[in-house]
Short mmCIF file of C-alpha atoms in Angstrom, two decimals:
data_model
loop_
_atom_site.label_atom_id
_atom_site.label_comp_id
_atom_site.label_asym_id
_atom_site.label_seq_id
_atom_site.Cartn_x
_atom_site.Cartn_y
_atom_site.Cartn_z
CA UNK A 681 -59.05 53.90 50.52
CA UNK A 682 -61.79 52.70 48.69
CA UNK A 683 -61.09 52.85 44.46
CA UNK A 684 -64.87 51.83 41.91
CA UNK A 685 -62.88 51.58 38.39
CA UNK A 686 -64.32 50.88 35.06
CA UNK A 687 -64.19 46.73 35.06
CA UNK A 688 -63.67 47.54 30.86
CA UNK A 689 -59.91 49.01 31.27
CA UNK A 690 -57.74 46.10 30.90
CA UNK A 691 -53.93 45.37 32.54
CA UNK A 692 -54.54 47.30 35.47
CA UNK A 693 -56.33 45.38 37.78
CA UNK A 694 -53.20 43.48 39.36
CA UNK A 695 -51.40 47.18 40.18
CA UNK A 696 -54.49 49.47 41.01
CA UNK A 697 -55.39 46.57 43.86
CA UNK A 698 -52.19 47.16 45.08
CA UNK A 699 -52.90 50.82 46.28
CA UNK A 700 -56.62 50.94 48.17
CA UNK A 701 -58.24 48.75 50.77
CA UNK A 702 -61.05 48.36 48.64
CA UNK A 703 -61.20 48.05 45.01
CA UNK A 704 -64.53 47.45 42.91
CA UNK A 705 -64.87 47.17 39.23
CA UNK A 706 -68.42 48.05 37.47
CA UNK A 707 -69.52 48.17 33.98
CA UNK A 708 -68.71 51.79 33.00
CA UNK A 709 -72.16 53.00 32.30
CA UNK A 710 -74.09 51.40 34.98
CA UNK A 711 -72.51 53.08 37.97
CA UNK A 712 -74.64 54.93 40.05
CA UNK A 713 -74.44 57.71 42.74
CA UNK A 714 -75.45 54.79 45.30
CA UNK A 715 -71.80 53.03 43.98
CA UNK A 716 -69.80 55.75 44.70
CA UNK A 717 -71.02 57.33 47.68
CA UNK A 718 -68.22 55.94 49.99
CA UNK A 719 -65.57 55.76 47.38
CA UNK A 720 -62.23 58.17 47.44
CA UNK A 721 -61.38 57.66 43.81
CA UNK A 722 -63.85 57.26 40.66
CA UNK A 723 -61.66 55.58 37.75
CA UNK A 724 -63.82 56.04 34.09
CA UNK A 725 -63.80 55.74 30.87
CA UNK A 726 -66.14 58.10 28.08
CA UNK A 727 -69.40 56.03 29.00
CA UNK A 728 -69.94 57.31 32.38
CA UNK A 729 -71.12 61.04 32.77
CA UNK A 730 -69.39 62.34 36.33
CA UNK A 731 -71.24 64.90 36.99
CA UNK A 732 -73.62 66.39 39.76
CA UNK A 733 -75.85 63.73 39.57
CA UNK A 734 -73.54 60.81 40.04
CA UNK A 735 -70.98 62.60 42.32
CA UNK A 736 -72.72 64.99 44.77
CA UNK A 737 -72.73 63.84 48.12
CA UNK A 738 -70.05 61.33 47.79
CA UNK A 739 -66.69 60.87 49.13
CA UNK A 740 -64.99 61.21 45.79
CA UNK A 741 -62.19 62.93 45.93
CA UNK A 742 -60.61 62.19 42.44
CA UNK A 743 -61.66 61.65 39.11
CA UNK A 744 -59.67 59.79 36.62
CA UNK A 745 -60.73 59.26 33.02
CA UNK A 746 -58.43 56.62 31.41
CA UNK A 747 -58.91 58.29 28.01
CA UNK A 748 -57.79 61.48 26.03
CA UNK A 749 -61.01 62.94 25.68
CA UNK A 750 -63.00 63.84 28.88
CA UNK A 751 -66.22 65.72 27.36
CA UNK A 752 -67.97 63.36 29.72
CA UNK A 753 -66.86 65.23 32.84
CA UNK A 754 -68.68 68.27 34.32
CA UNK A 755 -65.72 69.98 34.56
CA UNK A 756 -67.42 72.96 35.74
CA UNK A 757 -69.73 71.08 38.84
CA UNK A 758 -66.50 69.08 39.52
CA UNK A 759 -63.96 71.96 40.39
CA UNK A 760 -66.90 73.87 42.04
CA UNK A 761 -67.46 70.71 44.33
CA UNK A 762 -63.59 70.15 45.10
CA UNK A 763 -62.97 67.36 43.03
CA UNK A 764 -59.94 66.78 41.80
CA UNK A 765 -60.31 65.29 37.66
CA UNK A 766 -57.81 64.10 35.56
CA UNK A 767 -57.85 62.79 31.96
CA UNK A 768 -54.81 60.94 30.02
CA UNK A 769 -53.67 63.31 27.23
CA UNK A 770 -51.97 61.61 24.28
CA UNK A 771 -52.18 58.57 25.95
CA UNK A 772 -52.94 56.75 22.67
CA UNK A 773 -52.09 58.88 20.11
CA UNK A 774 -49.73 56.26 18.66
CA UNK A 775 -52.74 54.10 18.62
CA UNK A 776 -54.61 56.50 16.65
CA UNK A 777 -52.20 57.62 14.10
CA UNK A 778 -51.71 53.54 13.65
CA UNK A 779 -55.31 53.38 12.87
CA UNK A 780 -55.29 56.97 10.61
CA UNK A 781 -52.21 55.29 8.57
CA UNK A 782 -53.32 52.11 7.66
CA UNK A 783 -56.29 53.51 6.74
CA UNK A 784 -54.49 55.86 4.44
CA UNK A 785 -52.91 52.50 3.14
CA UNK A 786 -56.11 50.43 2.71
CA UNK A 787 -57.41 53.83 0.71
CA UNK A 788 -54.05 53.49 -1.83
CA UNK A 789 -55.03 49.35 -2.11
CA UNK A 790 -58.43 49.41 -2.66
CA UNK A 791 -59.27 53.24 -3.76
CA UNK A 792 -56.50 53.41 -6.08
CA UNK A 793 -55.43 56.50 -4.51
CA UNK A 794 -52.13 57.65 -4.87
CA UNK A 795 -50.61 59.27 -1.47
CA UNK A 796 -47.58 60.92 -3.05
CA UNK A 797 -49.57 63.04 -4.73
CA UNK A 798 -52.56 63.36 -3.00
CA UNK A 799 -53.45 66.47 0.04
CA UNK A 800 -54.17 65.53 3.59
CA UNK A 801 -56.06 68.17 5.76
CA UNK A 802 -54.96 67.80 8.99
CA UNK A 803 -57.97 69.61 11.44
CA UNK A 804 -56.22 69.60 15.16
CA UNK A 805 -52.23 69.14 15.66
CA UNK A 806 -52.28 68.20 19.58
CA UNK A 807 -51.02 65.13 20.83
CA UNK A 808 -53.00 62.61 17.75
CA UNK A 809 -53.04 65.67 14.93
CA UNK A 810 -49.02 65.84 15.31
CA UNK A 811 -48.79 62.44 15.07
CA UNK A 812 -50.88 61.96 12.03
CA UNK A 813 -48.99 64.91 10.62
CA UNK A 814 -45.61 62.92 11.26
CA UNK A 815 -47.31 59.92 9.50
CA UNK A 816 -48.51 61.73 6.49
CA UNK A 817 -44.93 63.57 5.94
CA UNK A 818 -43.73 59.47 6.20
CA UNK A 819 -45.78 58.34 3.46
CA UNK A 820 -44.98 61.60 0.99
CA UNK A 821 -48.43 63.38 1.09
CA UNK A 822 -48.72 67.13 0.69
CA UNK A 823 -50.21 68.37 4.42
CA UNK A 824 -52.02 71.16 5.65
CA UNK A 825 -52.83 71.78 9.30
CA UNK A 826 -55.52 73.73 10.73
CA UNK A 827 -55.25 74.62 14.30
CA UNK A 828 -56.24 77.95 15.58
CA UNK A 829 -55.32 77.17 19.19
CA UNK A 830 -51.76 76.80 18.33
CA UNK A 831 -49.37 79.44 17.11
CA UNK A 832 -47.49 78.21 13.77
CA UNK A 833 -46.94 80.44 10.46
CA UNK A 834 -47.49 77.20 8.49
CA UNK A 835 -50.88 76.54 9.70
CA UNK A 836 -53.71 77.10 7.34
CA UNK A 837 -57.66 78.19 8.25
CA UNK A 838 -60.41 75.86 7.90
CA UNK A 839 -61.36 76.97 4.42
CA UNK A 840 -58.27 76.18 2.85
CA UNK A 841 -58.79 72.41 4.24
CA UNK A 842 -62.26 73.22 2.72
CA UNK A 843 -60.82 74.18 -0.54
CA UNK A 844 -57.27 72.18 -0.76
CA UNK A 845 -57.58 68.96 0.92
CA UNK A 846 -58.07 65.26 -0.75
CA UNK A 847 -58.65 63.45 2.53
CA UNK A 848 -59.67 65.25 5.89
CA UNK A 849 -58.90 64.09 8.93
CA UNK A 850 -60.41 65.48 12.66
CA UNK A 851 -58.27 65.33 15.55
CA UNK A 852 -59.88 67.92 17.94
CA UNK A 853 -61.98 67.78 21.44
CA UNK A 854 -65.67 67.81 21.58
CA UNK A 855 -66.62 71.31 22.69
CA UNK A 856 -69.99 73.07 22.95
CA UNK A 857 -68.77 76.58 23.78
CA UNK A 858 -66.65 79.10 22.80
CA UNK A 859 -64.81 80.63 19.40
CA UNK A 860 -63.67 77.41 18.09
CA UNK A 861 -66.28 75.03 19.28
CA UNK A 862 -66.20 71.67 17.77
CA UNK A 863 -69.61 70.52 17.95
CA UNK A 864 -70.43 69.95 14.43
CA UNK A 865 -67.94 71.84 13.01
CA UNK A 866 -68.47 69.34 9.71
CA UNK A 867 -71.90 70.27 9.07
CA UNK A 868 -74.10 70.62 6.36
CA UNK A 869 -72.31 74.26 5.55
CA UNK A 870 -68.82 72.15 5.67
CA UNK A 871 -69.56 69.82 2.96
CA UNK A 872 -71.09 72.40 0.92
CA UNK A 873 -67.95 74.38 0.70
CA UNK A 874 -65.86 71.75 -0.10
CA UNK A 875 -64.29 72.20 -3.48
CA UNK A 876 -63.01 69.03 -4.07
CA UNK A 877 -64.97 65.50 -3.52
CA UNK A 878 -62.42 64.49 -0.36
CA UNK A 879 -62.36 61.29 2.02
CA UNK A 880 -63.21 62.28 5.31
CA UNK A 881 -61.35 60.67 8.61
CA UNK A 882 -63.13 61.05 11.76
CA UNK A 883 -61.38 60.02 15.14
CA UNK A 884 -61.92 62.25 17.06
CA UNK A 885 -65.48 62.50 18.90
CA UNK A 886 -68.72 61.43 16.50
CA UNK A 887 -70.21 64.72 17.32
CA UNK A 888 -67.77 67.06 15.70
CA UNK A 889 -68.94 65.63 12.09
CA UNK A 890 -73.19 65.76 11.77
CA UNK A 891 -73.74 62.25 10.66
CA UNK A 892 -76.83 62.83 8.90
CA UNK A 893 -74.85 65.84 7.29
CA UNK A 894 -72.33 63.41 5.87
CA UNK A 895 -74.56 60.79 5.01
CA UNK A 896 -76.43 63.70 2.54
CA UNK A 897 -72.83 64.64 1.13
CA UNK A 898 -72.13 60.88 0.33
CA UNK A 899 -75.12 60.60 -1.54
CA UNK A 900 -74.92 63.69 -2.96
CA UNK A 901 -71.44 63.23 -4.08
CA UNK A 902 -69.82 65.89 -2.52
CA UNK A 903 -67.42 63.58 -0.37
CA UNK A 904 -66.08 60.39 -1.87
CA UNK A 905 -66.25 57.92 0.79
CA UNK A 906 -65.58 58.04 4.64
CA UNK A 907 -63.60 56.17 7.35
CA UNK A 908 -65.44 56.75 10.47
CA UNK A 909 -64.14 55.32 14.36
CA UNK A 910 -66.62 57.40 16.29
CA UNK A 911 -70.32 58.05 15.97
CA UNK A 912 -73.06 60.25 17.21
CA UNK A 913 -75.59 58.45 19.54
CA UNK A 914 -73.12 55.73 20.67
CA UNK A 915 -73.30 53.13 20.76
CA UNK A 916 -76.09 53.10 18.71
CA UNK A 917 -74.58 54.24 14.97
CA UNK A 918 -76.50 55.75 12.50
CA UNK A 919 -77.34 51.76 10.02
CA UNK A 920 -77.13 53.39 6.90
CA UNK A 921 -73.84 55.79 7.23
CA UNK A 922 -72.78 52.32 8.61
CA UNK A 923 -73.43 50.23 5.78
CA UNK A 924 -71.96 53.40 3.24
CA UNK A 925 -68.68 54.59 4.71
CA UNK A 926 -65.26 52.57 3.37
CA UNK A 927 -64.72 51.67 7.04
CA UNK A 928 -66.96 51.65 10.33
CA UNK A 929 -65.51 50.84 13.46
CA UNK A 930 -66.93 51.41 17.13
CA UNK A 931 -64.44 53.72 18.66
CA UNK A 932 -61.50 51.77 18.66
CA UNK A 933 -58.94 53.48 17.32
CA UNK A 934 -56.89 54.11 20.10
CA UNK A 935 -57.45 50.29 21.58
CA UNK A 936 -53.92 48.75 20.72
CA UNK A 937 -52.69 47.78 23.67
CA UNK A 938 -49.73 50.01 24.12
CA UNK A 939 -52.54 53.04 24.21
CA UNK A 940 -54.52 51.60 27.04
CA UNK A 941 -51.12 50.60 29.26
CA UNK A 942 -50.20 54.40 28.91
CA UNK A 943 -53.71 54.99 30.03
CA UNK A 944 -53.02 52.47 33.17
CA UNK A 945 -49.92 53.77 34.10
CA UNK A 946 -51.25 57.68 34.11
CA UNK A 947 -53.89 56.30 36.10
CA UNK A 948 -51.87 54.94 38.66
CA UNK A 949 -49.46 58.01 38.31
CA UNK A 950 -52.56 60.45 39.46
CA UNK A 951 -53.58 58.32 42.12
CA UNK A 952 -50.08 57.82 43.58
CA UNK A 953 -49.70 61.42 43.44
CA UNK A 954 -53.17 62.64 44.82
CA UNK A 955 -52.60 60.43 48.14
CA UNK A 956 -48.82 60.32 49.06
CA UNK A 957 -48.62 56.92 47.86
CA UNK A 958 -45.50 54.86 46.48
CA UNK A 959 -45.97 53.90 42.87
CA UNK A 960 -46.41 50.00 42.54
CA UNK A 961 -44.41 50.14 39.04
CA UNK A 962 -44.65 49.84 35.34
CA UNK A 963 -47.91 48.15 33.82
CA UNK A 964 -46.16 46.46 30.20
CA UNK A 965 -48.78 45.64 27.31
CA UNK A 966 -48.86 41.97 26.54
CA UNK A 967 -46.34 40.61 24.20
CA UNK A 968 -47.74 39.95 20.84
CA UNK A 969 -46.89 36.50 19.16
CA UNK A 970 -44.91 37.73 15.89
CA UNK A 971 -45.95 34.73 14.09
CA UNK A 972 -49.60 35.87 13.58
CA UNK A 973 -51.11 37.97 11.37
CA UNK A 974 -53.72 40.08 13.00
CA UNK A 975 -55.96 39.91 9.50
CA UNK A 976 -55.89 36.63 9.37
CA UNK A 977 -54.93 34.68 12.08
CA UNK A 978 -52.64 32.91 10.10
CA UNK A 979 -49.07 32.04 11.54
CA UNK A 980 -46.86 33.46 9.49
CA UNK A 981 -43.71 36.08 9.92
CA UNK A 982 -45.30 39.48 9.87
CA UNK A 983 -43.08 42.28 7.96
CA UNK A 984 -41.88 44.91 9.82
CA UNK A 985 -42.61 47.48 6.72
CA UNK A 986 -46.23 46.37 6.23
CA UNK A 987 -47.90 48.31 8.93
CA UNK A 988 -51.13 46.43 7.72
CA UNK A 989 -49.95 42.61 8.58
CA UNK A 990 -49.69 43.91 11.92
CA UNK A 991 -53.36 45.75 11.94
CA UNK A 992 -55.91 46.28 9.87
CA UNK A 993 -58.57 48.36 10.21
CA UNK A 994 -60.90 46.40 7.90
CA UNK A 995 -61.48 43.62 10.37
CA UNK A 996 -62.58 45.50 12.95
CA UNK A 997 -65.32 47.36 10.12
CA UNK A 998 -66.06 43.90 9.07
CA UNK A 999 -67.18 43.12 12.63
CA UNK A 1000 -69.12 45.84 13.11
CA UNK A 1001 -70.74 45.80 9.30
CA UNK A 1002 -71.64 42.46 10.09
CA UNK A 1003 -73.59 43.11 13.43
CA UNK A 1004 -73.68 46.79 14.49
CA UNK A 1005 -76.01 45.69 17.46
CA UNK A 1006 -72.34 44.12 18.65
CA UNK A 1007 -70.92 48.12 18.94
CA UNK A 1008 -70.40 47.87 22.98
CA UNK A 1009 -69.53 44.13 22.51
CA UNK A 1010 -66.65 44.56 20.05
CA UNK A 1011 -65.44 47.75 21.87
CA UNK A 1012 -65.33 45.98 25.55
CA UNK A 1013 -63.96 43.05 24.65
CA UNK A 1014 -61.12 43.92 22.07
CA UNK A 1015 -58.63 41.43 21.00
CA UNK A 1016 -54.91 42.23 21.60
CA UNK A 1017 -53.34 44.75 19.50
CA UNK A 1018 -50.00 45.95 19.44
CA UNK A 1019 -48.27 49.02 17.53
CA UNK A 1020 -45.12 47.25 17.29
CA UNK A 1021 -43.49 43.78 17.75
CA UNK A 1022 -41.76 43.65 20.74
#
């Protein structure tokens, strides 16, 4: 068995080795058709497209995308070809919600907002949304949730977030088609309804908020600032939004390393279960020296109830602020990160 992997998905070299004859690691978004022609699986992450141009003709008999989101798979072509694909739902949710809630916290410090009394529209309650939810319950904010794919009385329609909400978070899929399409569902429309000035939260994929949309409504003054993780035209964000929004990251909120060893071990779960084969065991994440504070790499006993000595969100915006030509640089080679101490 032959396996061409994304050489960017990190801890699971050792264990996937263990399961093919062959086993070839590429930059994710310089594989070609010509690399996977003889290959049985195709492992991924969001920066290569599988679709009919990559895959037909080839061997390929699974598709696994080491990430929640799979918008970058034809799942259409692929199921009509008799491919087998497979993405890693809620893998790093925890991740995310980390990121969402010491952002929340960095918006108390330096906004001077209060989160007891302040409303958090929740847009999506899957496997991050719920999570989020559970975080903003934690820290005593008022929540609404908007999710019309899910059946719950105490859900609320988009245009009470519109109408209610002090911060607004996205936690959906990217989708095109269909009722409740995402693409741009916070477009220019969106921020003109909005009744209050909110903070908006995007984590989800940079397409579901119009960038050039929100840049108008921060100038205009109809949203207060913005913490954005994901971008339209990636990795190439828009300079200006950039240089505006509270904090810019380059999709990295679901990094810590606990996320991406759920990711390797549903990887290695599909694979395993696709060919017959014996699982090889548990990938662990690294254990994270307790003595160092991620913010500033100074050795000191981090507190278990400041969630921001263990991460903080405004290094990685610092980064990115500093050099945003560095967007694919920061992203693929991300330092350790842990959502608890071991």
């Amino acid at each position: 068995m032959k396996i061409v992997i994304d050489d960017k998905i990190p801890y699971i070299r050792e264990t996937i080795c263990r399961l093919a004859d062959e086993t070839v690691f590429l930059g994710g978004s310089t594989i070609t058709a010509d690399d996977v022609r003889d290959a049985d699986v195709l492992v991924v992450r969001t920066r290569t497209h599988c679709n009919r141009q990559l895959l037909e003709g080839s061997k390929v008999q699974l598709v696994v995308t080491a990430t929640i989101g799979y918008d970058h798979i034809d799942i259409q072509w692929l199921e009509h070809a008799g491919i087998r694909w497979t993405n890693c739902p809620g893998c790093n949710s925890g991740s995310v919600a980390q990121y969402v809630e010491c952002a929340l916290l960095l918006l108390e410090q330096q906004k001077g907002l209060d989160l007891q009394h302040t409303t958090i529209g929740i847009v999506g309650c899957g496997h991050v949304g719920s999570k989020v939810k559970a975080v903003a319950e934690r820290l005593g904010m008022q929540v609404l949730v908007c999710d019309p794919l899910l059946t719950n009385p105490s859900f609320v329609s988009l245009d009470v977030i519109e109408h209610e909400s002090d911060i607004i978070t996205f936690h959906v899929p990217l989708t095109r088609e269909g009722r409740y399409a995402t693409w741009h569902m916070a477009d220019e429309g969106f921020f003109h309804r909005l009744s209050r000035v909110p903070y908006i939260i995007n984590t989800s994929r940079g397409e579901v908020v119009d960038n050039q949309a929100l840049l108008a409504a921060l100038k205009e003054g109809r949203v207060r600032d913005a913490v954005i993780d994901v971008w339209e035209n990636e990795p190439h964000p828009n300079a200006e939004l950039l240089d505006r929004v509270f904090i810019g990251t380059p999709h990295i909120a679901g990094y810590s390393a606990d996320g991406k060893t759920n990711a390797d071990n549903m990887v290695i779960d599909a694979i395993c279960q696709q060919f017959g084969l014996e699982n090889p065991g548990l990938i662990v994440p690294p254990a994270l020296d307790y003595r160092v504070d991620s913010s500033t790499n100074r050795n000191v006993v981090l507190p278990s109830s400041d969630p921001l000595a263990l991460y903080n969100p405004m290094d990685d915006s610092k980064k990115l602020k500093a050099d945003a030509s560095q967007f694919e640089q920061l992203r693929n080679n991300y330092p350790l990160r842990r959502e608890k101490i071991d």
